[in-house]
Every structure is written in C-alpha cells, then in structure tokens.
mmCIF file of C-alpha atoms in Angstrom:
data_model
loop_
_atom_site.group_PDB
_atom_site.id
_atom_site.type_symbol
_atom_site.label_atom_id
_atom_site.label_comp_id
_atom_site.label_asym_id
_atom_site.label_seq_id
_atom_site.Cartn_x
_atom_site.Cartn_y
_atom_site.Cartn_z
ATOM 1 C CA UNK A 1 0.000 0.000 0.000
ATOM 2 C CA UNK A 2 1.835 3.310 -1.212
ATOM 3 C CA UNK A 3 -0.915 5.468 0.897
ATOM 4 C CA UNK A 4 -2.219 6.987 -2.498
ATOM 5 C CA UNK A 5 -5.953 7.058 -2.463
ATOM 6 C CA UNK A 6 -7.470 7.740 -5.860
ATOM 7 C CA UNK A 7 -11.230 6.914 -6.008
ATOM 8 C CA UNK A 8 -13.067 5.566 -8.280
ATOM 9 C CA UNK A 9 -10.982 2.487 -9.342
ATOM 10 C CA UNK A 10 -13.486 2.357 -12.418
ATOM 11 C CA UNK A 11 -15.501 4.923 -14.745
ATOM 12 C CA UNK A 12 -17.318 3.916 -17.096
ATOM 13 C CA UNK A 13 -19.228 6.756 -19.336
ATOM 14 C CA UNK A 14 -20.558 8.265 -22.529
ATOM 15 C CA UNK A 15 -18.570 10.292 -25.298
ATOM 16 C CA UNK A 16 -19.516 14.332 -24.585
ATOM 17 C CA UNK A 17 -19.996 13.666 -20.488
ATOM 18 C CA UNK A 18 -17.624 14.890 -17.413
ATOM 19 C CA UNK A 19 -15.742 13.277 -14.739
ATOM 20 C CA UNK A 20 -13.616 13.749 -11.542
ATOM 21 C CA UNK A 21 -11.282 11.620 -10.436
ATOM 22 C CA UNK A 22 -10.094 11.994 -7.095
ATOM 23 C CA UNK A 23 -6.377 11.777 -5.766
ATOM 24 C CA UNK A 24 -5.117 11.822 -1.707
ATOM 25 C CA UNK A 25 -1.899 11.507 -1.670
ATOM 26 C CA UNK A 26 0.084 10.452 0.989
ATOM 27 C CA UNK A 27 0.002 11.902 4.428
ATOM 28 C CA UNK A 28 2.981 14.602 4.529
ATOM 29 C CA UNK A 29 3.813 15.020 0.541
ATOM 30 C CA UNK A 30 2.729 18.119 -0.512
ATOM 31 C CA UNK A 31 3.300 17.710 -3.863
ATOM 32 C CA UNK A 32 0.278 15.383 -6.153
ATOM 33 C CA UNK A 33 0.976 14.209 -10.213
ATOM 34 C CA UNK A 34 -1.295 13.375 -12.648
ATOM 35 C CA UNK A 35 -0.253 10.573 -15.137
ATOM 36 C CA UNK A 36 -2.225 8.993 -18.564
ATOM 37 C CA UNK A 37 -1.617 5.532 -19.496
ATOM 38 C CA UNK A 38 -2.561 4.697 -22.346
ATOM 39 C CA UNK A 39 -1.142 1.384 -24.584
ATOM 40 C CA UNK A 40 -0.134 3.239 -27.216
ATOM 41 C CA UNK A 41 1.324 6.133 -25.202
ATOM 42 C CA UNK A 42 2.661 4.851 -22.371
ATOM 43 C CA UNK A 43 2.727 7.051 -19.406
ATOM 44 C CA UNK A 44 2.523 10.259 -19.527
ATOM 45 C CA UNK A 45 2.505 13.765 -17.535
ATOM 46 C CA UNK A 46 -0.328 15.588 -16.904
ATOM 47 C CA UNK A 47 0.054 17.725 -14.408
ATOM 48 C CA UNK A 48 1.795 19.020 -11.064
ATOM 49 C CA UNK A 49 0.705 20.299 -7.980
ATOM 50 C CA UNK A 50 2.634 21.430 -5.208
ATOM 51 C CA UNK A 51 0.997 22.892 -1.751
ATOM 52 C CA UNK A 52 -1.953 23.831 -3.680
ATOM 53 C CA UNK A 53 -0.594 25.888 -6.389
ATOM 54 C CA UNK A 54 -0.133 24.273 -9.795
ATOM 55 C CA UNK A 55 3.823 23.906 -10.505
ATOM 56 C CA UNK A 56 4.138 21.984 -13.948
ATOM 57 C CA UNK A 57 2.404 21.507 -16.595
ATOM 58 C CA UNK A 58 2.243 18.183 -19.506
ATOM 59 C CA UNK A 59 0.926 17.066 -22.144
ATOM 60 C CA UNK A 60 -2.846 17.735 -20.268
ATOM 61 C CA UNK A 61 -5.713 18.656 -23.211
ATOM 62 C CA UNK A 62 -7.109 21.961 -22.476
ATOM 63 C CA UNK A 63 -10.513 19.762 -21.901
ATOM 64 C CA UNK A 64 -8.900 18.428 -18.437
ATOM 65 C CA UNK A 65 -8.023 20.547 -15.676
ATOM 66 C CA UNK A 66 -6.539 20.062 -12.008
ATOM 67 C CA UNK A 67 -6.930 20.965 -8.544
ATOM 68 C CA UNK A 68 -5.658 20.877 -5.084
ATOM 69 C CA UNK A 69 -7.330 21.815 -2.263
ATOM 70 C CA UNK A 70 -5.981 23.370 1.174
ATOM 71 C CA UNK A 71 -6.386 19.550 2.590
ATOM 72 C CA UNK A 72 -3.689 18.202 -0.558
ATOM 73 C CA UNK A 73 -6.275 16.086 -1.852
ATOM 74 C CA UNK A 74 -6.347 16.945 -5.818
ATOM 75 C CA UNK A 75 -8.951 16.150 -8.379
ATOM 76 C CA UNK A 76 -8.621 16.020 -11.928
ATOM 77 C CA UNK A 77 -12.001 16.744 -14.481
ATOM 78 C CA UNK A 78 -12.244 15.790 -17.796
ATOM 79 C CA UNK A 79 -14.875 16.928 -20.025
ATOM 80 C CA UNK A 80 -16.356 16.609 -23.186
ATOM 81 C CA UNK A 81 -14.737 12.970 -23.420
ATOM 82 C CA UNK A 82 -13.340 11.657 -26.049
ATOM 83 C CA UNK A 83 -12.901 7.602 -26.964
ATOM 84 C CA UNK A 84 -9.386 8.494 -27.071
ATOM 85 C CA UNK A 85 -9.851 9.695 -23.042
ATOM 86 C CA UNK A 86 -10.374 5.933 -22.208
ATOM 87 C CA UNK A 87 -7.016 5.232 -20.324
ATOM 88 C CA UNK A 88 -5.338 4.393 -16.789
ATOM 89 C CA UNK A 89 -5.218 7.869 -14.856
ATOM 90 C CA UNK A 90 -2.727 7.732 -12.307
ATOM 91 C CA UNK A 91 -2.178 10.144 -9.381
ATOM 92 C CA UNK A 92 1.702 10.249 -7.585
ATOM 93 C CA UNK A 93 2.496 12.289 -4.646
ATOM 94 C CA UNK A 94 6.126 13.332 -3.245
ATOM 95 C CA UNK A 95 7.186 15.208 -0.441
ATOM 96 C CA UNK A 96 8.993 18.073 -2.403
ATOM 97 C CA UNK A 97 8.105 20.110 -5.347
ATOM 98 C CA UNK A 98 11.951 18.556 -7.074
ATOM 99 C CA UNK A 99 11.576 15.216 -7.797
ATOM 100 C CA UNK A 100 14.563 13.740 -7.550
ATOM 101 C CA UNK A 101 13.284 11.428 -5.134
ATOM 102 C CA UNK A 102 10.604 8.097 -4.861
ATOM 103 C CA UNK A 103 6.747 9.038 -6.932
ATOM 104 C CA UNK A 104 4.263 7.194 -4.496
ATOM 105 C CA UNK A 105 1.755 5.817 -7.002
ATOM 106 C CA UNK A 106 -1.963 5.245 -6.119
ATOM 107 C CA UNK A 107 -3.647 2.019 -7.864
ATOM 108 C CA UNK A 108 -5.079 4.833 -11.083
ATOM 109 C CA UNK A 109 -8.851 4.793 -11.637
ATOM 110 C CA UNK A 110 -9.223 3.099 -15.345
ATOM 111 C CA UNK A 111 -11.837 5.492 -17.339
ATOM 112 C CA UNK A 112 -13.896 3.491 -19.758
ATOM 113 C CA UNK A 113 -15.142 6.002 -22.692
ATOM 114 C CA UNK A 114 -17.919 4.376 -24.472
ATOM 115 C CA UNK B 1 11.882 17.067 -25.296
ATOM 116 C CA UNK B 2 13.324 14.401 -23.486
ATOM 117 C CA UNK B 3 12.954 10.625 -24.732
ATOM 118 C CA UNK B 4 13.142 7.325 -22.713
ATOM 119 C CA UNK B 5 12.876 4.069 -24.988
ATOM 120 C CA UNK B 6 12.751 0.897 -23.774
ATOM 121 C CA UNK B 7 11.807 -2.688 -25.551
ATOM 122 C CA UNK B 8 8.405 -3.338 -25.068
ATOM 123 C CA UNK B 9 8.338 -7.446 -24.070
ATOM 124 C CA UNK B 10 11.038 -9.746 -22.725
ATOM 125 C CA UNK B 11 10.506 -13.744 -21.831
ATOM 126 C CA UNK B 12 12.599 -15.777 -19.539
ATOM 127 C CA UNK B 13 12.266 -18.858 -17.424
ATOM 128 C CA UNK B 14 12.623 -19.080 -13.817
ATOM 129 C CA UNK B 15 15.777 -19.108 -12.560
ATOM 130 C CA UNK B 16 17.332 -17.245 -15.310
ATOM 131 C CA UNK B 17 18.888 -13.510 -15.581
ATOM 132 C CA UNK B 18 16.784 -11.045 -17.081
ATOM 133 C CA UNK B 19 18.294 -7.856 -18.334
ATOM 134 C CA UNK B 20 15.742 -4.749 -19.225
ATOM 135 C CA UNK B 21 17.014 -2.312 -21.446
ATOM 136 C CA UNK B 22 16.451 1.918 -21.515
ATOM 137 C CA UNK B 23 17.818 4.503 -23.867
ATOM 138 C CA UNK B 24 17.267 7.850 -23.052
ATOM 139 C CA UNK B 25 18.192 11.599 -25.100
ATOM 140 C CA UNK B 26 19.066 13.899 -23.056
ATOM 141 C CA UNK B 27 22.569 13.837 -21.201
ATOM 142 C CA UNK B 28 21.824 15.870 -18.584
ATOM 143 C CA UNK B 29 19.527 13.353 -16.592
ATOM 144 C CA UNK B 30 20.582 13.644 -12.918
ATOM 145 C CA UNK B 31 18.772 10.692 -11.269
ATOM 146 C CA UNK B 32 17.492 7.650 -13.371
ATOM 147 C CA UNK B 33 14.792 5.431 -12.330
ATOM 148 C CA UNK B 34 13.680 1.950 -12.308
ATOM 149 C CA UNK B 35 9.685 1.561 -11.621
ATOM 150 C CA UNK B 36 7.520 -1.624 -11.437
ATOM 151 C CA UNK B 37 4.237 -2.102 -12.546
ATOM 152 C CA UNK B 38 2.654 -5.360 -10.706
ATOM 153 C CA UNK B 39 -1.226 -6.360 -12.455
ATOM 154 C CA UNK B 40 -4.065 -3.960 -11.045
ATOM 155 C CA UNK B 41 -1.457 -1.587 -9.790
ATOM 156 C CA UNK B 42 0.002 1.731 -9.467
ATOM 157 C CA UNK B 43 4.296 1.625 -10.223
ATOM 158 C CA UNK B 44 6.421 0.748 -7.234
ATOM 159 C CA UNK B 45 9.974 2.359 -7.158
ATOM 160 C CA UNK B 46 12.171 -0.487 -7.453
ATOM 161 C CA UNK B 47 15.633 0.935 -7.579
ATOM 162 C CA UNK B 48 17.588 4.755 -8.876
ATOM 163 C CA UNK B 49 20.922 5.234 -9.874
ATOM 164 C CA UNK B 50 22.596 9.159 -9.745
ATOM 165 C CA UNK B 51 24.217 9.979 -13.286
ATOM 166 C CA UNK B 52 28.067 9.873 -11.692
ATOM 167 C CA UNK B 53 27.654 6.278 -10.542
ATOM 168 C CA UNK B 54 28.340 3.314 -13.433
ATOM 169 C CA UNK B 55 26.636 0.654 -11.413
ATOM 170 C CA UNK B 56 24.570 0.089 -8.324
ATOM 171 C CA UNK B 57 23.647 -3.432 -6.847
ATOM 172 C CA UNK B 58 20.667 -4.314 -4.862
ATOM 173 C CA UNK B 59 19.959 -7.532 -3.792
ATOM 174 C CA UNK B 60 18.964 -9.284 -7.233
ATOM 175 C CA UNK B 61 19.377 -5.995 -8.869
ATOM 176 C CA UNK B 62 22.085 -4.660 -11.050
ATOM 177 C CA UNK B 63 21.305 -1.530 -12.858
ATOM 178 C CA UNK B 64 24.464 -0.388 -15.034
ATOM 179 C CA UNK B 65 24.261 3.105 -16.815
ATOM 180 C CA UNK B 66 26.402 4.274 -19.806
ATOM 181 C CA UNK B 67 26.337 7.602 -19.361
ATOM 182 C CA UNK B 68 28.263 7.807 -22.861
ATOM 183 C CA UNK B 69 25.613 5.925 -24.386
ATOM 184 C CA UNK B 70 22.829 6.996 -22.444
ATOM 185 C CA UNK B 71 22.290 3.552 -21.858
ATOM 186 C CA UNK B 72 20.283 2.314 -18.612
ATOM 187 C CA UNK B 73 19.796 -1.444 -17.747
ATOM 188 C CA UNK B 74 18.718 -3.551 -15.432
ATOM 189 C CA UNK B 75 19.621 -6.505 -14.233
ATOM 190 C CA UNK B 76 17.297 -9.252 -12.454
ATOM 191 C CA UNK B 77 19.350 -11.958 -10.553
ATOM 192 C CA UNK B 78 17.387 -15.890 -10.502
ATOM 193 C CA UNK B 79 14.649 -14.461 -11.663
ATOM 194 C CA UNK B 80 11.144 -16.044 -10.313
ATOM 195 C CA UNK B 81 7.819 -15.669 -11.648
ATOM 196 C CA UNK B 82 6.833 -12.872 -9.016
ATOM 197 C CA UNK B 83 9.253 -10.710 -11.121
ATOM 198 C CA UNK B 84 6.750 -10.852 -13.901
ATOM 199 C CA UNK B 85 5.345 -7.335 -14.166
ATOM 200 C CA UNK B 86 5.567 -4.118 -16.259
ATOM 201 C CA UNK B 87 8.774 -2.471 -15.369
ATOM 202 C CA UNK B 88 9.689 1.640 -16.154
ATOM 203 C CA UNK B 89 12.267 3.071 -16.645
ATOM 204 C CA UNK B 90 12.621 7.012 -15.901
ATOM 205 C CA UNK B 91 14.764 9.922 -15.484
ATOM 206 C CA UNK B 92 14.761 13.202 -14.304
ATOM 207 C CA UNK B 93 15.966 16.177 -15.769
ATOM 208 C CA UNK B 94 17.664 19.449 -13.446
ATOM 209 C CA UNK B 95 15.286 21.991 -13.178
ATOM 210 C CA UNK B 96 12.222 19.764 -13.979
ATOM 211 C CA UNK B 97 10.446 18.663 -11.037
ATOM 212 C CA UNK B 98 8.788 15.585 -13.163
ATOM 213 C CA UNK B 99 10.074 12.565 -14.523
ATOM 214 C CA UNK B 100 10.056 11.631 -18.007
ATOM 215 C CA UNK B 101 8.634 7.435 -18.332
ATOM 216 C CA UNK B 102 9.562 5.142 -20.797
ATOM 217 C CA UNK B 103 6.497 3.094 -22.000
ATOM 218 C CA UNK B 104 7.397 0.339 -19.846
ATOM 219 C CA UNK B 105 9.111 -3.330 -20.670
ATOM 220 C CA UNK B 106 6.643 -6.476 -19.876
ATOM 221 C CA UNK B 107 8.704 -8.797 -18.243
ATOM 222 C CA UNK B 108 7.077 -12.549 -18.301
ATOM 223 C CA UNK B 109 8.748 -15.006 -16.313
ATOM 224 C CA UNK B 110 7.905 -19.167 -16.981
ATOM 225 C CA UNK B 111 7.998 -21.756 -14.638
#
C-alpha cells in the first residue's frame, strides 16, 4: 500500500460527459501528479501540484483541468470525453516540489469512454 | 523534449537472468529510475541510480548506466515468476520537477 488514495478504481461513461477523479496523496507530501496511461502512449505527464498551487504543466488537453485543495487532496475533471480519453489515470504524490526522489503511485482509476 | 525508450516485451524462465534495457536523449539526466508495474497496480519504485555512478547493486538488482551511451539497464538476478510485471524506466531532468517514463518493458517469467 503506497498510501495513495485515488477513487473511483473504475468509470465507465458516454462520449460528450464529465468526470472527476479523485487523488489523496500520501500523508505529509505536498506535492500530487497526474499521469495517462494509455497502450499506445505509455505514461505520460499531466500535471503538477505542489501545496496547492499548480507547478508543472504536460501534455494535459485543455478539456482536463486540475486541482488541489488546502487539505492536498487533488482532483482532476475531464470533459467533453473523447474515446481516445479511455485510459489508466494515475495520481503520484512526493514530499517536495523537485523530484529527484521516490513518486508514491496510487492504484489509477481506469476510465472506460464508451 | 526528453525521450526514454525501452523494448516493449522480454521472456525468460525461472531461474534465469533477465536484463531490461532503456535509452534515453538527453545527457543531462541527474537521477534515473527503475519503476515496477505489478497487475491492477500503481508503479512501485524499485531501484535509482545518480548519473556519476556506473553501477549500483541491490539484492537481485544490477542496474548499469552508460552515461556515454545513455544507456540504462537492469539486471534481475534468478529471476522467479513474481518478477513478472511491467517495469519503467525514468529519469529526471535538473530543473524539472517531473520525470520523463519510458512506455514500460513487460517482463514474463515461466515456470
């Protein structure tokens, strides 16, 4: 158990609707990642946010966007969804805001775009 | 931007040595990663290497980096079908506070 919480584990909706996934990291890290999987390509970066304030920025579609609240839990919406959206979302927390240390991985919440 | 590459599948039998393999772009990676990805999952660190050591052993683990050829491996000692699993490999870059994933090497390990 890495102490990641991301809820739900699966999401299963129409082409055009929203979502929220939800992300606690683990107690202490103040910084919370947002990671696609996909098969075809691989992991990727979303976003970063450290302490609440967003630090980094990947390859996120303008259709998502990213939050953390005052209690370090984060959220990430996606909207108008695409079949292409369908993928492994991931959330990683870390103590510090440089990463040169261990990502703590939740279990992802698998989005099933139908 | 930065590029990690790895081989997508490798097959061994218990017992054996299995050696991952990770190419990467940019020579100014600082810290480079080795992840696992057990079924139904999030990745696990497994082991990192800093970009002025060669080698670093851990238990069953060798990793060896080539900093010439930005070349990362890693090295599974009598290897046993728990190893079986989707391993990363990563790096960071200075002044990025993320890490750049390969797409991950699917290690299956037969009795």
């Amino acid at each position: 158990d890495s102490g990641v919480t991301q809820t739900p584990k699966h999401l299963i909706t129409a082409t055009g609707q929203r979502v929220t996934l939800r992300c606690s990291p683990r107690s202490g890290d103040l910084s919370v990642y947002w990671y696609q999987q996909s098969l075809d390509q691989g992991l990727q970066f979303l976003i970063q946010y450290y302490n609440g304030e967003e630090r980094a920025k990947g390859n996120i579609l303008e259709r998502f966007s990213a939050q953390q609240f005052p209690d370090l839990h984060s959220e990430l919406n996606l909207s108008s969804l695409e079949l292409g959206d369908s993928a492994l979302y991931f959330c990683a927390s870390s103590v510090s805001v440089q990463n040169t240390g261990e990502l703590f991985f939740g279990e992802g919440s698998r989005l099933t775009v139908l | 931007g930065e590029d990690v590459e790895q081989s997508l599948f490798l097959s061994v039998r218990e017992g054996d040595s299995s050696v991952i393999n990770c190419t990467y772009t940019d020579s100014s990676s600082t810290y480079l990663y080795w992840y696992k990805q057990e079924p139904g999952a999030g990745l696990q660190l497994l082991t990192y290497i800093f970009s002025n050591m060669d080698m670093k052993q851990d238990q069953r683990l060798t990793v060896l980096l080539n900093k010439k050829d930005k070349h990362l491996s890693l090295r599974i000692a009598d290897t046993q079908t728990g190893d079986s699993a989707i391993y990363f490999c990563a790096d960071h870059l200075p002044g990025y506070s993320t890490l750049t994933f390969g797409k991950g090497t699917m290690l299956l390990v037969s009795p």
